[in-house]
Amino acid sequence: MLGRAPDGLAAPGGAVLRSLVRFTPPYRMRITGIRVVHLGAPSTPDFRLNRNWAFVLVETDKGLAGTGECTLLGMQDAVDGAISQFATFLTGQDPRRVEHLWQQMYRHPFWRGGPVLSAALSGVDQALWDLAGQALG
């Protein structure tokens, strides 16, 4: 029959659809802020560069915060700048539209940005998926 899932698929698909219905308007979620948190460990004789890690936090008006990792050794200031540029676009957007926002961030700049843009985009993408998971419970 058209429009009917096999019995084995009906329950999981139905559960997903029911959980998504909770998030249709008037339930809204908006990004209110994006910030980068740096954590570091001092260098050792075996490893001359400081071992630094960077995490991006995407915060929402519902009190949820998603986390993603955006470390790029030696280029962290550039990654921070890229995330700052993304923040101006993302503030006010619905964080559950992960694929749409990813496409917008990836295609918006004229120049592609290489590893710097990739690290920033990756961290924000992880944080958005984290938020989507939290929103679904």
PDB file of C-alpha atoms in Angstrom, residues 12-86:
ATOM      1  CA  PRO A  12      10.439   3.691  15.202  1.00  0.00           C
ATOM      2  CA  GLY A  13       9.347   6.067  12.444  1.00  0.00           C
ATOM      3  CA  GLY A  14       6.252   7.032  14.365  1.00  0.00           C
ATOM      4  CA  ALA A  15       8.285   7.735  17.477  1.00  0.00           C
ATOM      5  CA  VAL A  16      10.619  10.021  15.540  1.00  0.00           C
ATOM      6  CA  LEU A  17       7.730  11.887  13.952  1.00  0.00           C
ATOM      7  CA  ARG A  18       5.975  12.274  17.288  1.00  0.00           C
ATOM      8  CA  SER A  19       9.142  13.660  18.879  1.00  0.00           C
ATOM      9  CA  LEU A  20       9.609  16.132  16.023  1.00  0.00           C
ATOM     10  CA  VAL A  21       6.041  17.401  16.344  1.00  0.00           C
ATOM     11  CA  ARG A  22       6.987  18.788  19.757  1.00  0.00           C
ATOM     12  CA  PHE A  23       9.349  21.212  18.050  1.00  0.00           C
ATOM     13  CA  THR A  24       7.054  22.743  15.505  1.00  0.00           C
ATOM     14  CA  PRO A  25       5.908  26.325  16.174  1.00  0.00           C
ATOM     15  CA  PRO A  26       4.972  27.744  18.618  1.00  0.00           C
ATOM     16  CA  TYR A  27       7.942  25.942  20.250  1.00  0.00           C
ATOM     17  CA  ARG A  28      10.887  28.038  19.199  1.00  0.00           C
ATOM     18  CA  MET A  29      14.544  28.004  20.012  1.00  0.00           C
ATOM     19  CA  ARG A  30      16.999  30.714  19.030  1.00  0.00           C
ATOM     20  CA  ILE A  31      20.763  31.036  19.275  1.00  0.00           C
ATOM     21  CA  THR A  32      21.620  33.819  21.717  1.00  0.00           C
ATOM     22  CA  GLY A  33      25.393  33.587  21.807  1.00  0.00           C
ATOM     23  CA  ILE A  34      28.475  31.803  20.574  1.00  0.00           C
ATOM     24  CA  ARG A  35      31.785  31.835  22.389  1.00  0.00           C
ATOM     25  CA  VAL A  36      35.089  30.010  22.313  1.00  0.00           C
ATOM     26  CA  VAL A  37      36.627  28.533  25.451  1.00  0.00           C
ATOM     27  CA  HIS A  38      40.364  27.777  25.454  1.00  0.00           C
ATOM     28  CA  LEU A  39      41.940  25.085  27.597  1.00  0.00           C
ATOM     29  CA  GLY A  40      45.647  24.439  27.645  1.00  0.00           C
ATOM     30  CA  ALA A  41      48.482  22.421  29.068  1.00  0.00           C
ATOM     31  CA  PRO A  42      52.066  23.654  29.320  1.00  0.00           C
ATOM     32  CA  SER A  43      54.602  22.416  26.822  1.00  0.00           C
ATOM     33  CA  THR A  44      56.898  19.528  27.654  1.00  0.00           C
ATOM     34  CA  PRO A  45      60.457  18.818  26.472  1.00  0.00           C
ATOM     35  CA  ASP A  46      59.032  16.266  24.028  1.00  0.00           C
ATOM     36  CA  PHE A  47      56.384  18.596  22.662  1.00  0.00           C
ATOM     37  CA  ARG A  48      57.543  22.169  22.136  1.00  0.00           C
ATOM     38  CA  LEU A  49      54.233  23.727  21.218  1.00  0.00           C
ATOM     39  CA  ASN A  50      51.725  24.397  23.931  1.00  0.00           C
ATOM     40  CA  ARG A  51      48.954  21.865  23.833  1.00  0.00           C
ATOM     41  CA  ASN A  52      45.872  24.000  23.546  1.00  0.00           C
ATOM     42  CA  TRP A  53      42.316  22.962  22.935  1.00  0.00           C
ATOM     43  CA  ALA A  54      39.475  25.172  21.833  1.00  0.00           C
ATOM     44  CA  PHE A  55      35.795  24.473  22.294  1.00  0.00           C
ATOM     45  CA  VAL A  56      32.913  26.455  20.855  1.00  0.00           C
ATOM     46  CA  LEU A  57      29.758  26.888  22.943  1.00  0.00           C
ATOM     47  CA  VAL A  58      26.486  27.710  21.201  1.00  0.00           C
ATOM     48  CA  GLU A  59      23.932  29.024  23.706  1.00  0.00           C
ATOM     49  CA  THR A  60      20.161  29.282  23.244  1.00  0.00           C
ATOM     50  CA  ASP A  61      17.243  31.180  24.721  1.00  0.00           C
ATOM     51  CA  LYS A  62      15.959  27.880  26.200  1.00  0.00           C
ATOM     52  CA  GLY A  63      19.000  27.532  28.448  1.00  0.00           C
ATOM     53  CA  LEU A  64      20.639  24.786  26.396  1.00  0.00           C
ATOM     54  CA  ALA A  65      24.282  24.987  25.322  1.00  0.00           C
ATOM     55  CA  GLY A  66      25.902  22.828  22.664  1.00  0.00           C
ATOM     56  CA  THR A  67      29.621  22.108  22.628  1.00  0.00           C
ATOM     57  CA  GLY A  68      31.976  21.442  19.728  1.00  0.00           C
ATOM     58  CA  GLU A  69      35.749  21.188  19.378  1.00  0.00           C
ATOM     59  CA  CYS A  70      37.519  23.645  17.053  1.00  0.00           C
ATOM     60  CA  THR A  71      41.244  23.257  17.776  1.00  0.00           C
ATOM     61  CA  LEU A  72      43.781  24.164  15.094  1.00  0.00           C
ATOM     62  CA  LEU A  73      47.266  24.358  16.596  1.00  0.00           C
ATOM     63  CA  GLY A  74      49.096  27.545  15.733  1.00  0.00           C
ATOM     64  CA  MET A  75      46.087  29.173  14.076  1.00  0.00           C
ATOM     65  CA  GLN A  76      43.638  29.538  16.941  1.00  0.00           C
ATOM     66  CA  ASP A  77      43.294  33.321  16.598  1.00  0.00           C
ATOM     67  CA  ALA A  78      42.219  32.847  12.986  1.00  0.00           C
ATOM     68  CA  VAL A  79      39.697  30.163  13.990  1.00  0.00           C
ATOM     69  CA  ASP A  80      38.358  32.474  16.709  1.00  0.00           C
ATOM     70  CA  GLY A  81      37.881  35.180  14.070  1.00  0.00           C
ATOM     71  CA  ALA A  82      35.998  32.793  11.783  1.00  0.00           C
ATOM     72  CA  ILE A  83      33.716  31.747  14.642  1.00  0.00           C
ATOM     73  CA  SER A  84      33.126  35.412  15.453  1.00  0.00           C
ATOM     74  CA  GLN A  85      32.017  35.945  11.851  1.00  0.00           C
ATOM     75  CA  PHE A  86      29.729  32.914  12.058  1.00  0.00           C
TER      76      PHE A  86
END
